[in-house]
Short mmCIF file of C-alpha atoms and ligand atoms in Angstrom, two decimals:
data_model
loop_
_atom_site.label_atom_id
_atom_site.label_comp_id
_atom_site.label_asym_id
_atom_site.label_seq_id
_atom_site.Cartn_x
_atom_site.Cartn_y
_atom_site.Cartn_z
CA UNK A 1 -61.92 -203.56 40.24
CA UNK A 2 -60.37 -201.17 37.76
CA UNK A 3 -59.33 -197.62 38.45
CA UNK A 4 -58.09 -194.78 36.19
CA UNK A 5 -54.61 -195.18 37.82
CA UNK A 6 -54.02 -198.52 36.05
CA UNK A 7 -55.45 -197.28 32.76
CA UNK A 8 -53.08 -198.55 29.93
CA UNK A 9 -54.49 -196.36 27.17
CA UNK A 10 -52.46 -193.22 26.50
CA UNK A 11 -53.89 -190.50 24.23
CA UNK A 12 -51.38 -187.74 23.84
CA UNK A 13 -48.33 -187.23 21.74
CA UNK A 14 -44.82 -188.70 21.57
CA UNK A 15 -45.85 -191.70 23.67
CA UNK A 16 -45.03 -195.34 23.06
CA UNK A 17 -48.49 -196.68 24.08
CA UNK A 18 -48.77 -199.97 26.04
CA UNK A 19 -51.73 -200.95 23.80
CA UNK A 20 -49.88 -200.96 20.50
CA UNK A 21 -51.61 -201.59 17.16
CA UNK A 22 -50.28 -202.45 13.75
CA UNK A 23 -47.47 -200.66 11.88
CA UNK A 24 -46.18 -204.06 11.17
CA UNK A 25 -44.49 -203.18 7.87
CA UNK A 26 -42.49 -200.28 9.38
CA UNK A 27 -41.45 -202.35 12.45
CA UNK A 28 -40.37 -205.22 10.22
CA UNK A 29 -38.49 -202.86 7.93
CA UNK A 30 -36.23 -202.00 10.90
CA UNK A 31 -35.99 -205.46 12.37
CA UNK A 32 -35.64 -207.53 9.18
CA UNK A 33 -34.15 -205.16 6.61
CA UNK A 34 -32.61 -201.96 7.81
CA UNK A 35 -30.73 -203.02 10.90
CA UNK A 36 -29.43 -206.39 9.64
CA UNK A 37 -28.36 -204.85 6.36
CA UNK A 38 -26.57 -201.98 8.02
CA UNK A 39 -24.67 -204.30 10.36
CA UNK A 40 -23.75 -206.33 7.26
CA UNK A 41 -22.22 -203.35 5.54
CA UNK A 42 -25.01 -202.82 3.03
CA UNK A 43 -26.26 -199.49 1.84
CA UNK A 44 -29.64 -198.33 3.05
CA UNK A 45 -31.38 -195.03 2.45
CA UNK A 46 -32.60 -192.94 5.37
CA UNK A 47 -36.29 -193.34 6.24
CA UNK A 48 -38.77 -190.46 6.17
CA UNK A 49 -42.09 -191.13 7.86
CA UNK A 50 -44.70 -188.48 7.23
CA UNK A 51 -48.41 -188.21 8.06
CA UNK A 52 -51.15 -185.97 9.21
CA UNK A 53 -51.22 -184.97 12.95
CA UNK A 54 -51.77 -187.87 15.34
CA UNK A 55 -51.07 -190.75 12.90
CA UNK A 56 -48.39 -192.02 15.23
CA UNK A 57 -45.16 -191.00 13.50
CA UNK A 58 -43.26 -190.03 16.60
CA UNK A 59 -44.56 -193.04 18.57
CA UNK A 60 -43.53 -195.44 15.82
CA UNK A 61 -39.94 -194.20 15.57
CA UNK A 62 -39.68 -193.94 19.31
CA UNK A 63 -40.65 -197.53 19.56
CA UNK A 64 -38.01 -198.53 16.98
CA UNK A 65 -35.52 -196.40 18.81
CA UNK A 66 -36.30 -198.19 22.07
CA UNK A 67 -35.70 -201.54 20.35
CA UNK A 68 -32.39 -200.24 18.96
CA UNK A 69 -31.31 -199.08 22.39
CA UNK A 70 -32.17 -202.48 23.87
CA UNK A 71 -30.03 -204.06 21.16
CA UNK A 72 -27.02 -201.96 22.15
CA UNK A 73 -27.18 -199.40 19.35
CA UNK A 74 -26.07 -195.75 19.83
CA UNK A 75 -29.37 -193.87 19.70
CA UNK A 76 -30.06 -190.16 19.80
CA UNK A 77 -33.18 -189.00 21.76
CA UNK A 78 -36.09 -187.89 19.69
CA UNK A 79 -34.65 -184.62 18.34
CA UNK A 80 -37.64 -182.33 17.91
CA UNK A 81 -37.04 -179.34 15.70
CA UNK A 82 -38.84 -176.30 17.23
CA UNK A 83 -40.36 -173.99 14.61
CA UNK A 84 -37.66 -171.93 12.96
CA UNK A 85 -34.84 -173.50 14.98
CA UNK A 86 -31.45 -174.38 13.49
CA UNK A 87 -31.56 -178.19 12.97
CA UNK A 88 -27.81 -178.46 12.53
CA UNK A 89 -27.27 -177.25 16.05
CA UNK A 90 -29.62 -179.84 17.45
CA UNK A 91 -28.13 -182.68 15.43
CA UNK A 92 -24.53 -181.61 16.07
CA UNK A 93 -25.21 -181.69 19.85
CA UNK A 94 -26.73 -185.14 19.63
CA UNK A 95 -23.92 -186.55 17.52
CA UNK A 96 -21.33 -185.19 19.92
CA UNK A 97 -23.15 -186.98 22.69
CA UNK A 98 -23.13 -190.17 20.70
CA UNK A 99 -19.37 -189.75 20.09
CA UNK A 100 -18.90 -189.45 23.79
CA UNK A 101 -20.96 -192.63 24.32
CA UNK A 102 -18.76 -194.35 21.76
CA UNK A 103 -15.64 -193.22 23.63
CA UNK A 104 -14.27 -191.13 20.75
CA UNK A 105 -13.27 -188.29 23.00
CA UNK A 106 -10.63 -190.50 24.55
CA UNK A 107 -9.10 -191.18 21.15
CA UNK A 108 -5.38 -190.86 20.85
CA UNK A 109 -5.79 -189.35 17.41
CA UNK A 110 -5.60 -185.58 17.58
CA UNK A 111 -7.69 -185.29 14.44
CA UNK A 112 -10.70 -186.92 16.02
CA UNK A 113 -10.53 -184.82 19.22
CA UNK A 114 -10.26 -181.63 17.07
CA UNK A 115 -13.21 -182.86 14.99
CA UNK A 116 -15.34 -183.23 18.06
CA UNK A 117 -14.39 -179.70 19.07
CA UNK A 118 -15.46 -178.37 15.66
CA UNK A 119 -18.83 -180.11 15.85
CA UNK A 120 -19.33 -178.84 19.42
CA UNK A 121 -18.91 -175.32 18.04
CA UNK A 122 -21.77 -175.96 15.57
CA UNK A 123 -23.81 -177.27 18.48
CA UNK A 124 -23.28 -174.02 20.32
CA UNK A 125 -23.24 -171.38 17.61
CA UNK A 126 -25.33 -172.91 14.89
CA UNK A 127 -24.31 -173.21 11.28
CA UNK A 128 -24.72 -169.61 10.09
CA UNK A 129 -22.45 -168.15 12.82
CA UNK A 130 -19.94 -170.93 12.34
CA UNK A 131 -19.89 -170.26 8.63
CA UNK A 132 -19.25 -166.57 9.01
CA UNK A 133 -16.52 -166.76 11.54
CA UNK A 134 -14.80 -169.85 10.24
CA UNK A 135 -11.79 -170.46 8.05
CA UNK A 136 -12.06 -174.25 8.26
CA UNK A 137 -14.38 -176.53 6.26
CA UNK A 138 -18.10 -175.85 6.12
CA UNK A 139 -20.05 -177.05 9.13
CA UNK A 140 -21.87 -179.82 7.28
CA UNK A 141 -18.42 -181.19 6.41
CA UNK A 142 -17.35 -181.36 10.04
CA UNK A 143 -20.66 -183.05 10.99
CA UNK A 144 -20.24 -185.52 8.17
CA UNK A 145 -16.67 -186.32 9.20
CA UNK A 146 -17.70 -186.98 12.79
CA UNK A 147 -20.54 -189.20 11.53
CA UNK A 148 -17.97 -191.22 9.61
CA UNK A 149 -15.82 -191.63 12.74
CA UNK A 150 -18.91 -192.65 14.67
CA UNK A 151 -19.88 -195.07 11.99
CA UNK A 152 -16.43 -196.67 12.01
CA UNK A 153 -16.58 -197.02 15.79
CA UNK A 154 -19.95 -198.74 15.34
CA UNK A 155 -18.41 -201.17 12.85
CA UNK A 156 -15.82 -202.10 15.44
CA UNK A 157 -18.58 -202.45 18.06
CA UNK A 158 -20.95 -204.36 15.81
CA UNK A 159 -23.86 -202.03 16.50
CA UNK A 160 -25.71 -199.25 14.69
CA UNK A 161 -25.86 -195.41 14.98
CA UNK A 162 -29.49 -194.36 15.16
CA UNK A 163 -30.59 -190.71 14.49
CA UNK A 164 -34.19 -189.62 14.87
CA UNK A 165 -35.10 -186.09 13.84
CA UNK A 166 -38.75 -185.24 14.49
CA UNK A 167 -41.02 -182.33 13.39
CA UNK A 168 -38.86 -181.89 10.30
CA UNK A 169 -41.55 -179.67 8.68
CA UNK A 170 -40.36 -176.95 11.12
CA UNK A 171 -36.98 -176.59 9.38
CA UNK A 172 -37.79 -173.25 7.71
CA UNK A 173 -34.28 -172.24 6.56
CA UNK A 174 -33.59 -173.71 3.18
CA UNK A 175 -29.80 -173.51 3.57
CA UNK A 176 -29.84 -175.14 6.94
CA UNK A 177 -32.04 -177.96 5.61
CA UNK A 178 -29.73 -178.45 2.73
CA UNK A 179 -26.67 -178.63 4.94
CA UNK A 180 -28.37 -181.12 7.17
CA UNK A 181 -29.46 -183.35 4.37
CA UNK A 182 -26.10 -183.25 2.71
CA UNK A 183 -24.30 -184.15 5.98
CA UNK A 184 -26.63 -187.07 6.63
CA UNK A 185 -26.94 -188.25 3.02
CA UNK A 186 -23.17 -188.18 2.47
CA UNK A 187 -22.65 -190.22 5.65
CA UNK A 188 -25.17 -192.79 4.46
CA UNK A 189 -23.58 -193.23 1.10
CA UNK A 190 -20.02 -193.10 2.34
CA UNK A 191 -18.09 -196.31 1.80
CA UNK A 192 -15.06 -197.40 3.88
CA UNK A 193 -12.51 -200.16 3.39
CA UNK A 194 -12.48 -202.91 5.92
CA UNK A 195 -10.55 -206.10 6.25
CA UNK A 196 -12.65 -209.20 5.57
CA UNK A 197 -11.84 -212.59 7.05
CA UNK A 198 -8.86 -213.94 5.10
CA UNK A 199 -7.23 -210.49 4.92
CA UNK A 200 -8.79 -209.19 1.74
CA UNK A 201 -9.93 -205.54 1.81
CA UNK A 202 -13.52 -204.90 0.88
CA UNK A 203 -15.75 -201.84 0.79
CA UNK A 204 -18.74 -201.45 3.07
CA UNK A 205 -21.14 -198.73 4.15
CA UNK A 206 -21.43 -197.24 7.58
CA UNK A 207 -24.04 -198.71 9.97
CA UNK A 208 -25.99 -195.45 10.34
CA UNK A 209 -29.80 -195.30 10.41
CA UNK A 210 -31.53 -192.00 9.93
CA UNK A 211 -35.24 -191.51 10.62
CA UNK A 212 -36.91 -188.19 9.77
CA UNK A 213 -40.51 -187.74 10.99
CA UNK A 214 -42.99 -184.95 10.55
CA UNK A 215 -46.01 -183.53 8.74
CA UNK A 216 -46.43 -184.13 5.00
CA UNK A 217 -45.50 -180.50 4.36
CA UNK A 218 -41.92 -181.55 4.64
CA UNK A 219 -42.25 -183.48 1.39
CA UNK A 220 -42.91 -180.17 -0.42
CA UNK A 221 -39.88 -178.58 1.16
CA UNK A 222 -37.36 -181.33 0.76
CA UNK A 223 -38.91 -182.95 -2.30
CA UNK A 224 -39.26 -179.94 -4.54
CA UNK A 225 -36.38 -177.89 -3.32
CA UNK A 226 -33.82 -180.60 -2.95
CA UNK A 227 -35.20 -182.61 -5.83
CA UNK A 228 -33.88 -185.97 -6.80
CA UNK A 229 -31.02 -185.94 -4.34
CA UNK A 230 -33.35 -186.11 -1.36
CA UNK A 231 -35.67 -188.64 -2.95
CA UNK A 232 -32.80 -190.91 -3.78
CA UNK A 233 -31.30 -190.80 -0.32
CA UNK A 234 -34.45 -191.10 1.77
CA UNK A 235 -37.26 -193.56 1.35
CA UNK A 236 -40.58 -191.90 2.27
CA UNK A 237 -43.58 -193.62 3.90
CA UNK A 238 -46.88 -191.83 4.45
CA UNK A 239 -48.66 -193.22 7.58
CA UNK A 240 -52.40 -193.54 7.22
CA UNK A 241 -55.14 -195.01 9.40
CA UNK A 242 -54.62 -198.37 11.15
CA UNK A 243 -56.58 -201.34 9.81
CA UNK A 244 -59.55 -202.61 11.85
CA UNK A 245 -57.92 -206.06 12.04
CA UNK A 246 -54.80 -204.57 13.70
CA UNK A 247 -56.92 -202.61 16.20
CA UNK A 248 -58.85 -205.74 17.02
CA UNK A 249 -55.63 -207.67 17.50
CA UNK A 250 -54.31 -204.95 19.82
CA UNK A 251 -57.45 -205.33 22.00
CA UNK A 252 -57.42 -209.15 21.89
CA UNK A 253 -55.36 -209.49 25.14
CA UNK A 254 -58.26 -207.84 26.96
CA UNK A 255 -60.73 -210.33 25.54
CA UNK A 256 -58.83 -213.58 25.99
CA UNK A 257 -56.67 -213.35 29.05
CA UNK A 258 -57.52 -209.91 30.48
CA UNK A 259 -55.11 -207.04 30.81
CA UNK A 260 -52.85 -207.44 33.83
CA UNK A 261 -53.03 -204.72 36.48
CA UNK A 262 -51.69 -204.36 40.00
CA UNK A 263 -54.59 -204.72 42.46
CA UNK A 264 -55.07 -203.01 45.80
CA UNK A 265 -53.58 -205.90 47.80
CA UNK A 266 -50.25 -205.99 46.00
CA UNK A 267 -51.39 -208.82 43.75
CA UNK A 268 -52.27 -208.99 40.10
CA UNK A 269 -55.77 -208.50 38.75
CA UNK A 270 -57.14 -208.73 35.18
CA UNK A 271 -59.34 -206.31 33.31
CA UNK A 272 -61.38 -207.83 30.51
CA UNK A 273 -63.34 -206.31 27.61
CA UNK A 274 -66.54 -207.68 26.09
CA UNK A 275 -66.28 -208.41 22.33
CA UNK A 276 -69.03 -205.80 21.80
CA UNK A 277 -66.89 -203.19 23.59
CA UNK A 278 -64.01 -204.04 21.30
CA UNK A 279 -66.24 -203.70 18.25
CA UNK A 280 -67.48 -200.29 19.52
CA UNK A 281 -64.00 -198.92 20.16
CA UNK A 282 -62.71 -200.16 16.78
CA UNK A 283 -65.69 -198.55 14.95
CA UNK A 284 -65.65 -195.27 16.86
CA UNK A 285 -61.98 -194.46 16.48
CA UNK A 286 -62.07 -194.86 12.64
CA UNK A 287 -58.50 -196.16 12.58
CA UNK A 288 -56.98 -193.03 14.04
CA UNK A 289 -54.24 -194.00 16.56
CA UNK A 290 -54.93 -190.99 18.76
CA UNK A 291 -58.72 -191.60 18.80
CA UNK A 292 -58.07 -195.30 19.53
CA UNK A 293 -56.23 -194.38 22.70
CA UNK A 294 -58.90 -191.84 23.58
CA UNK A 295 -61.74 -194.29 23.11
CA UNK A 296 -59.96 -196.98 25.09
CA UNK A 297 -59.09 -194.60 27.90
CA UNK A 298 -62.66 -193.29 28.20
CA UNK A 299 -64.18 -196.77 28.08
CA UNK A 300 -61.83 -197.90 30.89
CA UNK A 301 -62.67 -194.93 33.01
CA UNK A 302 -66.47 -195.21 32.42
CA UNK A 303 -66.85 -197.88 35.11
CA UNK A 304 -65.00 -199.93 37.64
CA UNK A 305 -66.10 -203.54 37.09
CA UNK A 306 -63.46 -206.03 36.03
CA UNK A 307 -64.98 -206.25 32.48
CA UNK A 308 -65.36 -203.28 30.13
CA UNK A 309 -68.86 -203.40 28.57
CA UNK A 310 -70.16 -202.04 25.31
CA UNK A 311 -72.25 -199.54 27.23
CA UNK A 312 -69.14 -198.21 28.94
CA UNK A 313 -67.36 -197.85 25.62
CA UNK A 314 -70.26 -195.84 24.28
CA UNK A 315 -70.69 -193.70 27.44
CA UNK A 316 -66.98 -193.08 27.48
CA UNK A 317 -66.94 -191.97 23.87
CA UNK A 318 -69.70 -189.40 24.50
CA UNK A 319 -67.26 -187.54 26.70
CA UNK A 320 -64.66 -187.69 23.98
CA UNK A 321 -66.79 -186.38 21.11
CA UNK A 322 -65.45 -182.85 21.34
CA UNK A 323 -61.87 -183.99 21.24
CA UNK A 324 -62.64 -186.36 18.31
CA UNK A 325 -64.17 -183.45 16.34
CA UNK A 326 -61.21 -181.26 17.12
CA UNK A 327 -58.82 -183.95 15.91
CA UNK A 328 -60.51 -184.18 12.43
CA UNK A 329 -60.91 -180.38 12.22
CA UNK A 330 -57.15 -180.04 12.80
CA UNK A 331 -56.55 -182.24 9.75
CA UNK A 332 -59.14 -180.41 7.62
CA UNK A 333 -58.13 -176.97 8.64
CA UNK A 334 -54.48 -177.61 7.56
CA UNK A 335 -55.53 -178.37 4.04
CA UNK A 336 -55.10 -175.70 1.40
CA UNK A 337 -58.52 -174.36 0.20
CA UNK A 338 -58.62 -176.40 -3.05
CA UNK A 339 -57.78 -179.66 -1.27
CA UNK A 340 -60.38 -178.99 1.41
CA UNK A 341 -62.95 -178.25 -1.41
CA UNK A 342 -61.94 -181.51 -3.04
CA UNK A 343 -62.54 -183.71 0.01
CA UNK A 344 -65.85 -181.91 0.77
CA UNK A 345 -67.01 -182.44 -2.82
CA UNK A 346 -65.91 -186.04 -2.70
CA UNK A 347 -67.73 -186.66 0.52
CA UNK A 348 -70.93 -185.22 -0.86
CA UNK A 349 -71.07 -187.92 -3.58
CA UNK A 350 -72.24 -191.43 -2.96
CA UNK A 351 -69.22 -193.80 -2.65
CA UNK A 352 -69.81 -195.32 -6.10
CA UNK A 353 -70.01 -191.87 -7.73
CA UNK A 354 -66.66 -190.66 -6.50
CA UNK A 355 -64.80 -190.27 -9.84
CA UNK A 356 -62.43 -187.43 -10.80
CA UNK A 357 -64.95 -186.18 -13.35
CA UNK A 358 -67.90 -186.03 -10.94
CA UNK A 359 -65.81 -184.49 -8.13
CA UNK A 360 -64.46 -181.87 -10.55
CA UNK A 361 -68.01 -181.08 -11.64
CA UNK A 362 -69.13 -180.57 -8.08
CA UNK A 363 -66.19 -178.15 -7.65
CA UNK A 364 -67.47 -176.19 -10.63
CA UNK A 365 -64.60 -177.38 -12.90
CA UNK A 366 -65.17 -178.82 -16.35
CA UNK A 367 -62.20 -181.21 -16.65
CA UNK A 368 -61.16 -184.07 -14.43
CA UNK A 369 -57.53 -183.07 -15.15
CA UNK A 370 -58.06 -179.84 -13.24
CA UNK A 371 -58.45 -181.73 -9.97
CA UNK A 372 -55.46 -183.94 -10.68
CA UNK A 373 -52.86 -182.00 -8.58
CA UNK A 374 -55.20 -181.82 -5.56
CA UNK A 375 -56.21 -185.45 -5.61
CA UNK A 376 -52.64 -186.53 -6.12
CA UNK A 377 -51.47 -184.66 -3.06
CA UNK A 378 -54.33 -185.89 -0.96
CA UNK A 379 -53.37 -189.44 -1.93
CA UNK A 380 -49.59 -189.73 -2.08
CA UNK A 381 -48.52 -186.89 0.15
CA UNK A 382 -51.21 -186.90 2.83
CA UNK A 383 -52.72 -190.36 2.73
CA UNK A 384 -56.21 -189.01 3.14
CA UNK A 385 -57.77 -190.50 -0.03
CA UNK A 386 -56.96 -193.34 -2.43
CA UNK A 387 -57.36 -192.76 -6.15
CA UNK A 388 -58.77 -196.15 -7.02
CA UNK A 389 -61.85 -196.67 -9.15
CA UNK A 390 -63.82 -195.01 -7.72
CA UNK A 391 -61.86 -192.77 -5.32
CA UNK A 392 -62.22 -193.68 -1.62
CA UNK A 393 -61.22 -192.31 1.73
CA UNK A 394 -58.16 -193.76 3.46
CA UNK A 395 -58.76 -191.45 6.40
CA UNK A 396 -61.91 -192.94 7.71
CA UNK A 397 -62.34 -190.29 10.42
CA UNK A 398 -62.40 -187.51 7.81
CA UNK A 399 -64.94 -189.50 5.81
CA UNK A 400 -67.16 -190.20 8.84
CA UNK A 401 -66.95 -186.55 9.92
CA UNK A 402 -67.99 -185.25 6.48
CA UNK A 403 -70.61 -187.83 5.68
CA UNK A 404 -72.36 -188.83 8.94
CA UNK A 405 -73.13 -187.55 12.41
CA UNK A 406 -69.86 -188.96 13.69
CA UNK A 407 -68.34 -188.48 16.26
CA UNK A 408 -71.99 -188.41 17.57
CA UNK A 409 -72.91 -192.00 16.75
CA UNK A 410 -75.45 -193.09 19.32
N1 LIG B 1 -49.36 -197.99 16.51
C1 LIG B 1 -50.10 -197.40 17.49
N2 LIG B 1 -51.04 -198.13 18.21
C2 LIG B 1 -51.77 -197.55 19.13
N3 LIG B 1 -51.65 -196.20 19.45
C3 LIG B 1 -50.81 -195.48 18.80
C4 LIG B 1 -49.96 -195.98 17.76
N4 LIG B 1 -49.15 -195.02 17.33
C5 LIG B 1 -49.52 -193.94 17.99
N5 LIG B 1 -50.51 -194.16 18.94
C6 LIG B 1 -51.13 -193.13 19.75
O1 LIG B 1 -51.50 -192.03 18.96
C7 LIG B 1 -51.23 -190.81 19.61
C8 LIG B 1 -50.42 -189.92 18.67
O2 LIG B 1 -49.20 -190.47 18.38
P1 LIG B 1 -47.98 -189.57 17.89
O3 LIG B 1 -47.66 -188.51 18.88
O4 LIG B 1 -46.86 -190.51 17.60
O5 LIG B 1 -48.51 -188.96 16.54
P2 LIG B 1 -47.71 -188.03 15.49
O6 LIG B 1 -48.08 -188.56 14.18
O7 LIG B 1 -46.33 -187.90 15.93
O8 LIG B 1 -48.51 -186.64 15.70
P3 LIG B 1 -48.01 -185.09 15.48
O9 LIG B 1 -48.11 -184.87 14.04
O10 LIG B 1 -48.97 -184.30 16.30
O11 LIG B 1 -46.57 -185.05 15.98
C9 LIG B 1 -50.55 -191.20 20.92
O12 LIG B 1 -51.53 -191.05 21.92
C10 LIG B 1 -50.13 -192.63 20.82
O13 LIG B 1 -50.28 -193.25 22.04
MG1 LIG B 2 -45.17 -186.33 16.45
#
């Protein structure tokens, strides 16, 4: 017997779902590259993970942060920047908390205790007020210096400092963004001298990992305004749809062993899924993480037998069609008019006909070059299309929505 109470699918936001799919490259980047290299004293850029709403940016970095915490790293909570808020305030508060965790407040060095005090001031007053009233160094300097102390404490501890700033597209104030990027970027590229075995002094970098997550709009803000400095200091990944193979693999535990749940009698039961139900969920969600959770949740709740059937997956999805439409409309409605026209024109052509020239013609333009800027943004900044030969959709939900009856499929 299965009940909604035990349902492991979690549509929503900022959740680390129990039924996890894919994102193998990003998880491995943390486990196999970033963390080991930082602990080894190597230099690593910050990581920026961008993507359209619901692609799983926050979930991904929260999952990585959870691993970091389990490994003993000093990890900030997910620092969500509210629209228009001062990001320096938020980050200053979090860094002071990490400094406390690292025991820096108990330092015998007056300088460090003063430094914590200065950064606490930023946390309370924000950078603009601090700048106006201060005669000391600029706030980003104080934040940078505390990050260096924290990084040195992490070297002694053998762990990593982990900073996750989410919803970075909400940083509206250019000066605040610049201060934040300078403080973080300078800390990442700062080298310190340490004693190597044998007594020689060598230079190493601080073990500080910075993850920025948010909507692709951030790339415009940071990329164009801050130019090369930002690009050189942060490596950007655009998250797109999850592969069908990865989604299948995520559901495989249901097919083979069954998903473990607590039963009514205090024992353990197992909920299985027919292969046809797996196929239906994978096809219906079009690779969108949010829709994957939604389809799974609805399929589970559509019955109470110990095996989820194809029929239940389909009946469940019917109740989710409205939400699925809304999800895609949210993506389409965020597009600037020309980009929306571009995807609409592209969708109207048969897949083999989707070339720049033909799409431009459909938009009433004579030259393929005229659509270049839109197609480039839809590809590299948003991950919605891919400019191969011919062009194709990477966001399969957008394609399905524009070219078929989806989400009404049956
Ligand atoms: N790798 C994954 N496998 C399965 N489900 C996932 C995965 N990543 C995210 N999800 C699910 O997708 C939903 C959206 O995730 P998340 O909130 O991280 O998206 P986001 O990109 O941060 O969205 P927003 O732009 O709205 O902040 C959540 O319900 C989460 O459970
Ligand atoms: Mg998010």
